[in-house]
Amino acid sequence: MSLRILTASALLAGSVALPALAQDKPDLVIAVDNLWPTMDPVIGISTTGARVHSNIFDTLVRRNRWEDPDGTELVPWLAESWKQLSPTVWEFTLRDGVPFHDGHIMDAEDVAFSLSAERLWGEEPLAPRGTRYTRGFTRVEATGPLTIEVETSFPDPNLPFRMVTPIGFVLPKHYYEEVGTEAFGQMPMGTGPYRMTSFDPSVGVEAVAFEDYWAGEPPAASLSFEIVPEFSTRFAGLVAGEYDVVVSVPADQVDALDGTPGVTVMEKGIENYPMFAFNMLETEALPDNPLTDVNLRKAMVAGVDREAITAAIWGDATFVPTPFNFPEYGPYYDADRERAVPYDPEAAAAYLEASDYAGEELIWHITRGFYPNYEIAAEFMVEQWADLGINVKIELKDNFSLAYQRPFHLLNMSMSSEFSGDPYRPLWMDWGPQSSRFRAAHKTWDMTEDFVALGEKFEQTLEFEARKQAYLDLVAEWEDVTPGMYMWRNVVSYAISDDLDWDPGNSAVTIFDHLYVGGGDG
Amino acid sequence: MAENLSGAPAPLLSIRGLTVGLPADGDRPEAVSEVSFDIAPGETVCLVGESGSGKSVIGQAILGMLPHALPVLSGEVHLDDAPLPPQRDPAYGAIRSAQVAMIFQDAAASLNPVRTIGAQLAEVLEVHGVPKRDRKARVLDVLRAVALPEPERIAKSYPHQLSGGQAQRAVIAGALLLEPKLLIADEPTTALDVTTQAEILALIARLKAEHGLSVLFVTHDFGVVAEIADRVVVMEKGVQVETGRAAAVLHAPQHPYTKKLIAAVTPAPRERETGGTDTILEATDIDLTYRGGLFGGRKALHAVKGASLRIEAGRTVAVVGESGSGKSSLARCLLRLEEIDSGSIRFKGEEISKLTGKPLQHLRKSLQVVLQDPYSALDPRQTIRAAIAEGPIIHGTPKVEAHAQAAELLELVGLPAQAGGRYPQEFSGGQRQRICIARALALKPDLLIADEAVSALDVSIQAQILDLFADMQKRFGFAILFITHDLAVARAIADDILVMRRGEIVERGPAAQVFASPAHPYTADLLAAAPGLDMFAKGDAA
Amino acid sequence: MIGYILSRLIRAVATLLITVTLVFLFIRFSGDPAAALVPPDAPQEVIDQYARAMGLDQPIWVQYTGYVGGLLQGDFGFSIHTGLAVEEVFLARLPHTLELGLTALAMAIAIGIPVGAIAAIRRGSALDRFVMAFSVFAFAMPNFLFGLLMILIAALVFGTFLGGDSASVLWPALTLGLAAMGSFARFTRSSVLETINAPYMRAAEARGVPFRLRLIRHAAPNAAIPLVTLIGLSLGALVAGSVVTEQVFAWPGVGQLLVRSVATRDLAQVQFLVLVVAFTMVLANLLVDFLYLLIDPRIRAS
């Protein structure tokens, strides 16, 4: 095993010309809390992995966050253009002359491999965690030196959006096949702005500027990610000048640390929404579940002042979303749309009055420390429910598999909006027939017939105006059932040295190329 | 001082008006006050007193080893007419071992447990400048001189590999290495069996004769004094109460304290009473073997071999023997703390060797024990009232009644009833042994087993405790099995004597008969070795 | 003596076997390892696929016998994340942890023992009181807090960074060794006090052995006997402390590997690391037992 990694490193080192001497370019060091143990960008789908991947690899399509923090615009990247050949077939034309870190020029074979059934979506694929993004794939084929076709079982007007996700990263087929999946994960190679020189999953990543980078000269001579598990230590390293960026400022320390000379703290909303699901099912563990009563659910949603709680603990770093009305959806986003069940203590009392609830204790399973500030907000909410006469008890669990063990009435979770052009994923994938909410052992609801009918209609409607209306109808049904409650848009935070001009936009993905460093004027 | 007029040679050591202070919180202002005596060349002076009398302080003062807490307030000490340096002066380096050597009570403890005997003796030569090549031979010579067998092996041995007697010989050898003029022996035989004690005393006497050694022998035991002393200095609470030739002091003691000490070693034989004939305990042919460890690291030890004995109500049987003779193992068998291999034990007619559970617990009530060490026998976190009342409460006596009874018992054993609320550490050793006896009596036993119950006490206290045993026996009528290594103690308390040797009972009989005409040669040896028991015979003859 | 050695060895093997079994069970019952590999909202098929790949769909006794069988053949398993043999991953971190742990132990011994001995010799002096106060502080101070305070003060006041692998090992080692240093100092003090008042020390004095020699030849070896045990036991505290210290100082050693392996439910990795820790402890205890044979002739005899 280690021999193969050595081979991989040797191949890389031997085949790449030594980089030209960097002239006054900084060595950037990013202190992170952790790194995913493999750098394969699909097997390693994770927040910790995403901080590295885009610096080593490029996707076919990219989002423009250097000009628009929410990045609603698609930018051709390794794919120069794309077009729909038929309702189910899309063709991507690749950029010519893009070198991998070993000098090998990227072609359609590499892209076809990266998107292949063998790697992503067949039986027992090499990187099984990509199936979420390859829904409906039936064919991926290199149709020319620089063209590939992707065919799906159903018409997908938004297929190019999928190429900004981790499946859009292009891997060098020749190198991958030579070293194998595991060794590739330990010494990956892409076309990105930095070439990895060492990776130790419990120490960090070291990479140097890839001088032949096709998109523009990397702004730093080298880029390292060092694992520093303890935030205070990361922060000390930042203050002492050892690190340029440190991640994950604890939410309660943001204000205090922002005042430190030479340091700026940034809070960024990201495309993930912490929430809880109501367990609407009667099971063996929970035979008389009062939450089967929609009036109780609505009473609970109407009974908490989410705006006040969110403002109290987050300041203006985030906001409370109207269900599925997320700013990253561009034309689907409507800043004026209001929630069907807003905060209204009187309405809450009326809903409660109409319910059969008789003061039973409701158990809320929360995974300890997983979502920033979640426990604090939960305590506020429990207080407000108590004022109303609803008795909720928080039970903290050490991990998700424990939190999933019944009985529970409320279950913590978060939903990622996933940039797919429209709210298909959070609405239909996360609540519909294929969702964990409906199918997993820890399922929390049975879909109503209306929800299924409206969902199928939304899925099949492709034309924008009609699709938007189908989306609104489906949301209305969801709010009518109220199977859960969204709390706020998740926030990530960075503390960075004042010497570094860098802004990742509203994202947990960190990229240190010429577009993001130095004000995006590269 | 008057002795000097007798034309004796100039003294080797002369102590004049030595006064040593005690720390402010001591029980008296001075450890020793105005002590004066001489030691002539070749003379043995016994410094006699009980613990706390200040006798050991004098020995330390001569070697300059008094700690800061015990300052010399006045007086002087001359060795060979030259004044000794101030305490702790580096000049003592040339005096210690070379001119004055000292040996201590617990020989094994005064040897470093992790270094061989040879290394520790050679070190004495090393620090006094003897070249390395000569050291080994001199160590072997001196080991031979103290009659240790196989000197090479002894030299390579660690202290724990030697018997008590061997260790003391080795320590004496170390003291003789540099041929000093004066040997200070601080209770050197107290921890030893009688026969070993006799051997060591004989050794010291021989070395004294061969080397013209002077000896300052610190002891509490007039038996020892009778064996070896030329002159005697008696100390009581830091004051020199009597000084004189050994024979004179032994036979015509002037000071009441001296008289008391002498009386304690030569207790009057117990007055015979017509004891009951009810048999309380009868053991027949009991055997006990200690098995080796799991992996055979230890050999099996046959501790008791076919022992039989009978104890009648109201009588006292003393089991006498040296350490390792099996006397304590025998007691443990009778107490059912060991499972015997064979034989029978009948208690008031009932076979008890196989009892378990409730009946065994019930038996324990009738069979009480008093142990040697009164310090560890009492729980330091329990008031003595609670300690005494605990047994009766366990066996069903109401708490109030048990406490009242405890107060009565305390008075009976000579302690104020109000003392019941106090903790063991507030009492002296003798008082604690009284408490232990009261605790044993609280359960109204039929048989009391006393295992070396007075061995840890000063002699004058010993006598008091033995009297207490006898008083209580007269009052309550229980039988006593008294385990002891000390023939004087056995003689003072026993109606009947059993002598044990290597697990076997070699002699038995009424006390008077055994002491007057021992049948077994071993008993005879024991009696001959015991210092003081023949003191009067010696004295009478003189 | 052979019995002594044999019984210690049997106990050591039994301890290891029990440890392996308990860890095997605990890690499987404290949360689904397959679920930990994927995001909380991953579909069940993906979780099942991982479970199959890791053999977790087998009955637990099949998994157990397979695991123990592998152990006996020297096959410790593979990390589910990297696919590397767990012992390779471990060996890559080991030098860091050894450097940290041995430096900490050396500091604790080199400072704690002399300081405790001096306090005992100067009993009751201001120095003694200072040493005792220091040892209480050192022992009571959580190394997590001490390490963080050092790092923050160094960064905010002096502008230097004490963490990361480019910084000196001295700071994390001081943090890690502090508690041991305190307990060594206190223990040495009482042990030396006990020995310098022992009868054989007075006897040596009476034989004319000078103070310095009494201390070196007589007091030191005897005082060292209980210290050997303490040092052996403190290895356990060092291993436990290294987990925290490595986290705080971002020291890329075995402690950090253990933390992340537990967090990611990397079964084989966690099992191997716990096995190594248990083995280290057992080995340390064995060493202490056998060292006793060397330094204490009384045990050698029995």
Short mmCIF file of N, CA, C and O in Angstrom, two decimals, chain A residues 273-359:
data_model
loop_
_atom_site.label_atom_id
_atom_site.label_comp_id
_atom_site.label_asym_id
_atom_site.label_seq_id
_atom_site.Cartn_x
_atom_site.Cartn_y
_atom_site.Cartn_z
N TYR A 273 -29.22 24.55 6.02
CA TYR A 273 -30.22 25.13 6.92
C TYR A 273 -30.52 24.19 8.08
O TYR A 273 -31.19 23.17 7.88
N PRO A 274 -30.02 24.51 9.29
CA PRO A 274 -30.36 23.68 10.45
C PRO A 274 -31.86 23.75 10.72
O PRO A 274 -32.49 24.80 10.54
N MET A 275 -32.43 22.64 11.17
CA MET A 275 -33.87 22.56 11.36
C MET A 275 -34.16 21.43 12.32
O MET A 275 -33.26 20.82 12.87
N PHE A 276 -35.43 21.19 12.56
CA PHE A 276 -35.80 19.92 13.18
C PHE A 276 -37.00 19.38 12.43
O PHE A 276 -37.77 20.12 11.80
N ALA A 277 -37.15 18.05 12.47
CA ALA A 277 -38.32 17.41 11.89
C ALA A 277 -39.24 16.99 13.03
O ALA A 277 -38.78 16.57 14.08
N PHE A 278 -40.54 17.18 12.83
CA PHE A 278 -41.51 16.61 13.75
C PHE A 278 -41.65 15.13 13.43
O PHE A 278 -41.81 14.75 12.26
N ASN A 279 -41.57 14.30 14.46
CA ASN A 279 -41.89 12.89 14.24
C ASN A 279 -43.40 12.75 14.26
O ASN A 279 -44.04 12.87 15.29
N MET A 280 -43.98 12.53 13.05
CA MET A 280 -45.44 12.52 12.92
C MET A 280 -45.99 11.10 12.96
O MET A 280 -47.17 10.88 12.69
N LEU A 281 -45.12 10.12 13.27
CA LEU A 281 -45.54 8.73 13.15
C LEU A 281 -45.84 8.14 14.51
O LEU A 281 -45.22 8.49 15.51
N GLU A 282 -46.80 7.21 14.53
CA GLU A 282 -47.00 6.43 15.74
C GLU A 282 -46.29 5.11 15.53
O GLU A 282 -46.58 4.36 14.60
N THR A 283 -45.32 4.83 16.37
CA THR A 283 -44.56 3.59 16.25
C THR A 283 -44.67 2.84 17.56
O THR A 283 -45.27 3.31 18.52
N GLU A 284 -44.04 1.66 17.56
CA GLU A 284 -44.05 0.86 18.78
C GLU A 284 -43.45 1.64 19.95
O GLU A 284 -43.93 1.57 21.07
N ALA A 285 -42.37 2.37 19.63
CA ALA A 285 -41.70 3.11 20.70
C ALA A 285 -42.52 4.32 21.12
O ALA A 285 -42.28 4.88 22.19
N LEU A 286 -43.43 4.73 20.28
CA LEU A 286 -44.18 5.96 20.55
C LEU A 286 -45.64 5.75 20.15
O LEU A 286 -46.10 6.27 19.13
N PRO A 287 -46.39 4.98 20.93
CA PRO A 287 -47.73 4.59 20.49
C PRO A 287 -48.75 5.75 20.46
O PRO A 287 -49.55 5.82 19.54
N ASP A 288 -48.68 6.64 21.43
CA ASP A 288 -49.64 7.74 21.45
C ASP A 288 -48.92 9.05 21.21
O ASP A 288 -48.62 9.78 22.14
N ASN A 289 -48.58 9.31 19.95
CA ASN A 289 -47.75 10.46 19.63
C ASN A 289 -48.64 11.69 19.41
O ASN A 289 -49.38 11.75 18.42
N PRO A 290 -48.58 12.68 20.31
CA PRO A 290 -49.45 13.86 20.14
C PRO A 290 -49.11 14.65 18.88
O PRO A 290 -49.94 15.43 18.41
N LEU A 291 -47.90 14.43 18.31
CA LEU A 291 -47.51 15.22 17.14
C LEU A 291 -48.18 14.75 15.85
O LEU A 291 -47.97 15.32 14.79
N THR A 292 -48.99 13.71 15.93
CA THR A 292 -49.78 13.35 14.75
C THR A 292 -50.81 14.45 14.46
O THR A 292 -51.37 14.51 13.38
N ASP A 293 -51.01 15.30 15.45
CA ASP A 293 -52.01 16.38 15.33
C ASP A 293 -51.37 17.63 14.73
O ASP A 293 -50.45 18.22 15.32
N VAL A 294 -51.80 18.02 13.53
CA VAL A 294 -51.18 19.16 12.84
C VAL A 294 -51.32 20.44 13.65
O VAL A 294 -50.46 21.32 13.60
N ASN A 295 -52.39 20.54 14.43
CA ASN A 295 -52.58 21.76 15.22
C ASN A 295 -51.47 21.95 16.25
O ASN A 295 -51.03 23.07 16.49
N LEU A 296 -51.04 20.84 16.83
CA LEU A 296 -49.94 20.95 17.79
C LEU A 296 -48.67 21.39 17.08
O LEU A 296 -47.93 22.25 17.56
N ARG A 297 -48.42 20.80 15.88
CA ARG A 297 -47.21 21.18 15.14
C ARG A 297 -47.24 22.66 14.79
O ARG A 297 -46.26 23.37 14.94
N LYS A 298 -48.39 23.12 14.31
CA LYS A 298 -48.47 24.54 13.94
C LYS A 298 -48.38 25.43 15.17
O LYS A 298 -47.78 26.52 15.12
N ALA A 299 -48.95 24.97 16.29
CA ALA A 299 -48.84 25.74 17.52
C ALA A 299 -47.38 25.93 17.89
O ALA A 299 -46.94 27.01 18.30
N MET A 300 -46.60 24.85 17.72
CA MET A 300 -45.19 24.94 18.09
C MET A 300 -44.44 25.88 17.16
O MET A 300 -43.56 26.63 17.59
N VAL A 301 -44.75 25.82 15.85
CA VAL A 301 -44.06 26.70 14.89
C VAL A 301 -44.46 28.16 15.12
O VAL A 301 -43.62 29.05 15.13
N ALA A 302 -45.75 28.37 15.37
CA ALA A 302 -46.22 29.74 15.58
C ALA A 302 -45.80 30.27 16.94
O ALA A 302 -45.79 31.48 17.18
N GLY A 303 -45.42 29.35 17.84
CA GLY A 303 -45.15 29.74 19.22
C GLY A 303 -43.73 30.18 19.48
O GLY A 303 -43.43 30.62 20.60
N VAL A 304 -42.83 30.05 18.53
CA VAL A 304 -41.45 30.49 18.79
C VAL A 304 -41.09 31.66 17.89
O VAL A 304 -41.38 31.66 16.69
N ASP A 305 -40.45 32.63 18.53
CA ASP A 305 -40.05 33.84 17.80
C ASP A 305 -38.65 33.63 17.25
O ASP A 305 -37.65 34.03 17.83
N ARG A 306 -38.58 32.96 16.06
CA ARG A 306 -37.28 32.60 15.49
C ARG A 306 -36.45 33.83 15.16
O ARG A 306 -35.24 33.81 15.34
N GLU A 307 -37.10 34.89 14.68
CA GLU A 307 -36.34 36.10 14.32
C GLU A 307 -35.60 36.65 15.55
O GLU A 307 -34.43 36.98 15.49
N ALA A 308 -36.33 36.74 16.66
CA ALA A 308 -35.71 37.30 17.86
C ALA A 308 -34.59 36.40 18.36
O ALA A 308 -33.51 36.87 18.73
N ILE A 309 -34.84 35.08 18.35
CA ILE A 309 -33.81 34.16 18.85
C ILE A 309 -32.57 34.21 17.97
O ILE A 309 -31.44 34.31 18.43
N THR A 310 -32.80 34.18 16.65
CA THR A 310 -31.68 34.19 15.72
C THR A 310 -30.88 35.49 15.85
O THR A 310 -29.65 35.47 15.87
N ALA A 311 -31.61 36.61 15.97
CA ALA A 311 -30.90 37.89 16.11
C ALA A 311 -30.12 37.91 17.41
O ALA A 311 -28.99 38.42 17.48
N ALA A 312 -30.70 37.32 18.47
CA ALA A 312 -30.02 37.35 19.77
C ALA A 312 -28.72 36.57 19.73
O ALA A 312 -27.72 36.99 20.30
N ILE A 313 -28.72 35.41 19.04
CA ILE A 313 -27.50 34.61 19.10
C ILE A 313 -26.59 34.79 17.90
O ILE A 313 -25.40 34.54 18.00
N TRP A 314 -27.09 35.26 16.77
CA TRP A 314 -26.26 35.38 15.58
C TRP A 314 -26.02 36.83 15.16
O TRP A 314 -25.23 37.07 14.24
N GLY A 315 -26.71 37.80 15.80
CA GLY A 315 -26.61 39.16 15.29
C GLY A 315 -27.16 39.18 13.88
O GLY A 315 -28.20 38.58 13.59
N ASP A 316 -26.45 39.86 12.95
CA ASP A 316 -26.97 39.89 11.58
C ASP A 316 -26.21 38.93 10.67
O ASP A 316 -26.20 39.10 9.45
N ALA A 317 -25.57 37.92 11.26
CA ALA A 317 -24.80 36.99 10.44
C ALA A 317 -25.68 36.08 9.60
O ALA A 317 -25.25 35.53 8.60
N THR A 318 -26.94 35.92 10.00
CA THR A 318 -27.79 35.01 9.25
C THR A 318 -29.24 35.46 9.37
O THR A 318 -29.53 36.53 9.94
N PHE A 319 -30.16 34.68 8.85
CA PHE A 319 -31.56 35.07 8.87
C PHE A 319 -32.41 33.81 8.97
O PHE A 319 -31.91 32.69 8.79
N VAL A 320 -33.72 34.00 9.23
CA VAL A 320 -34.64 32.86 9.30
C VAL A 320 -35.29 32.70 7.92
O VAL A 320 -35.89 33.64 7.41
N PRO A 321 -35.14 31.54 7.28
CA PRO A 321 -35.68 31.41 5.92
C PRO A 321 -37.18 31.12 5.91
O PRO A 321 -37.71 30.47 6.81
N THR A 322 -37.85 31.64 4.92
CA THR A 322 -39.19 31.15 4.58
C THR A 322 -38.96 29.80 3.91
O THR A 322 -38.02 29.66 3.12
N PRO A 323 -39.77 28.79 4.23
CA PRO A 323 -39.46 27.44 3.75
C PRO A 323 -39.12 27.37 2.25
O PRO A 323 -39.90 27.83 1.42
N PHE A 324 -37.95 26.84 1.96
CA PHE A 324 -37.47 26.56 0.60
C PHE A 324 -37.29 27.80 -0.26
O PHE A 324 -37.12 27.70 -1.46
N ASN A 325 -37.34 28.97 0.37
CA ASN A 325 -37.16 30.23 -0.37
C ASN A 325 -35.76 30.72 -0.08
O ASN A 325 -35.54 31.56 0.79
N PHE A 326 -34.77 30.13 -0.83
CA PHE A 326 -33.37 30.36 -0.51
C PHE A 326 -32.74 31.27 -1.55
O PHE A 326 -32.96 31.08 -2.75
N PRO A 327 -31.89 32.23 -1.10
CA PRO A 327 -31.37 33.23 -2.05
C PRO A 327 -30.52 32.62 -3.15
O PRO A 327 -30.39 33.21 -4.23
N GLU A 328 -29.93 31.44 -2.92
CA GLU A 328 -29.06 30.87 -3.95
C GLU A 328 -29.84 30.35 -5.16
O GLU A 328 -29.25 29.91 -6.12
N TYR A 329 -31.19 30.43 -5.12
CA TYR A 329 -31.97 29.91 -6.24
C TYR A 329 -32.36 30.96 -7.26
O TYR A 329 -33.26 30.74 -8.07
N GLY A 330 -31.70 32.11 -7.19
CA GLY A 330 -31.90 33.10 -8.24
C GLY A 330 -33.36 33.38 -8.53
O GLY A 330 -34.07 33.91 -7.66
N PRO A 331 -33.85 33.00 -9.73
CA PRO A 331 -35.21 33.36 -10.13
C PRO A 331 -36.30 32.71 -9.26
O PRO A 331 -37.44 33.18 -9.24
N TYR A 332 -35.98 31.64 -8.58
CA TYR A 332 -36.98 31.02 -7.72
C TYR A 332 -37.09 31.74 -6.38
O TYR A 332 -38.00 31.50 -5.60
N TYR A 333 -36.11 32.58 -6.10
CA TYR A 333 -36.08 33.26 -4.81
C TYR A 333 -36.98 34.49 -4.86
O TYR A 333 -36.94 35.27 -5.81
N ASP A 334 -37.80 34.65 -3.82
CA ASP A 334 -38.70 35.80 -3.75
C ASP A 334 -38.52 36.43 -2.37
O ASP A 334 -38.97 35.88 -1.36
N ALA A 335 -37.82 37.55 -2.33
CA ALA A 335 -37.46 38.17 -1.05
C ALA A 335 -38.69 38.56 -0.25
O ALA A 335 -38.63 38.73 0.95
N ASP A 336 -39.86 38.70 -0.91
CA ASP A 336 -41.04 39.18 -0.20
C ASP A 336 -41.95 38.08 0.32
O ASP A 336 -42.91 38.35 1.04
N ARG A 337 -41.68 36.84 -0.12
CA ARG A 337 -42.61 35.78 0.29
C ARG A 337 -42.52 35.56 1.80
O ARG A 337 -41.43 35.55 2.39
N GLU A 338 -43.68 35.40 2.43
CA GLU A 338 -43.72 35.25 3.89
C GLU A 338 -44.07 33.81 4.26
O GLU A 338 -44.64 33.07 3.46
N ARG A 339 -43.80 33.43 5.48
CA ARG A 339 -44.12 32.08 5.94
C ARG A 339 -45.63 31.94 6.16
O ARG A 339 -46.31 32.88 6.56
N ALA A 340 -46.14 30.76 5.90
CA ALA A 340 -47.57 30.52 6.11
C ALA A 340 -47.92 30.48 7.59
O ALA A 340 -49.00 30.84 8.00
N VAL A 341 -46.96 30.00 8.41
CA VAL A 341 -47.19 29.96 9.85
C VAL A 341 -46.12 30.83 10.52
O VAL A 341 -45.09 30.32 10.94
N PRO A 342 -46.36 32.13 10.56
CA PRO A 342 -45.35 33.02 11.17
C PRO A 342 -45.47 33.01 12.69
O PRO A 342 -46.37 32.38 13.26
N TYR A 343 -44.53 33.73 13.34
CA TYR A 343 -44.60 33.84 14.80
C TYR A 343 -45.83 34.62 15.19
O TYR A 343 -46.04 35.75 14.72
N ASP A 344 -46.69 34.03 16.03
CA ASP A 344 -47.93 34.69 16.42
C ASP A 344 -48.44 33.96 17.67
O ASP A 344 -49.10 32.92 17.57
N PRO A 345 -48.13 34.50 18.85
CA PRO A 345 -48.49 33.79 20.09
C PRO A 345 -49.98 33.51 20.19
O PRO A 345 -50.39 32.44 20.67
N GLU A 346 -50.80 34.46 19.71
CA GLU A 346 -52.25 34.24 19.82
C GLU A 346 -52.69 33.09 18.93
O GLU A 346 -53.45 32.21 19.34
N ALA A 347 -52.18 33.10 17.68
CA ALA A 347 -52.51 32.00 16.78
C ALA A 347 -52.03 30.69 17.35
O ALA A 347 -52.72 29.66 17.27
N ALA A 348 -50.80 30.72 17.97
CA ALA A 348 -50.26 29.50 18.56
C ALA A 348 -51.20 28.97 19.63
O ALA A 348 -51.48 27.77 19.69
N ALA A 349 -51.70 29.88 20.47
CA ALA A 349 -52.62 29.47 21.54
C ALA A 349 -53.89 28.86 20.95
O ALA A 349 -54.41 27.85 21.45
N ALA A 350 -54.35 29.47 19.84
CA ALA A 350 -55.56 28.95 19.20
C ALA A 350 -55.32 27.56 18.62
O ALA A 350 -56.14 26.65 18.79
N TYR A 351 -54.15 27.39 17.92
CA TYR A 351 -53.82 26.06 17.40
C TYR A 351 -53.78 25.05 18.53
O TYR A 351 -54.31 23.94 18.43
N LEU A 352 -53.14 25.44 19.64
CA LEU A 352 -52.98 24.51 20.75
C LEU A 352 -54.35 24.13 21.33
O LEU A 352 -54.61 22.97 21.64
N GLU A 353 -55.20 25.15 21.41
CA GLU A 353 -56.56 24.93 21.90
C GLU A 353 -57.29 23.90 21.04
O GLU A 353 -57.99 23.02 21.54
N ALA A 354 -57.04 24.01 19.75
CA ALA A 354 -57.73 23.11 18.81
C ALA A 354 -57.15 21.70 18.81
O ALA A 354 -57.74 20.80 18.23
N SER A 355 -56.00 21.54 19.44
CA SER A 355 -55.36 20.22 19.41
C SER A 355 -55.81 19.38 20.60
O SER A 355 -56.45 19.89 21.51
N ASP A 356 -55.42 18.10 20.56
CA ASP A 356 -55.74 17.20 21.67
C ASP A 356 -54.61 17.14 22.67
O ASP A 356 -54.60 16.28 23.56
N TYR A 357 -53.61 18.00 22.50
CA TYR A 357 -52.42 17.91 23.34
C TYR A 357 -52.77 18.08 24.81
O TYR A 357 -53.51 19.00 25.19
N ALA A 358 -52.28 17.18 25.65
CA ALA A 358 -52.63 17.20 27.08
C ALA A 358 -51.38 17.29 27.95
O ALA A 358 -51.32 16.71 29.03
N GLY A 359 -50.36 18.01 27.45
CA GLY A 359 -49.19 18.24 28.30
C GLY A 359 -48.17 17.13 28.29
O GLY A 359 -47.26 17.11 29.11
#
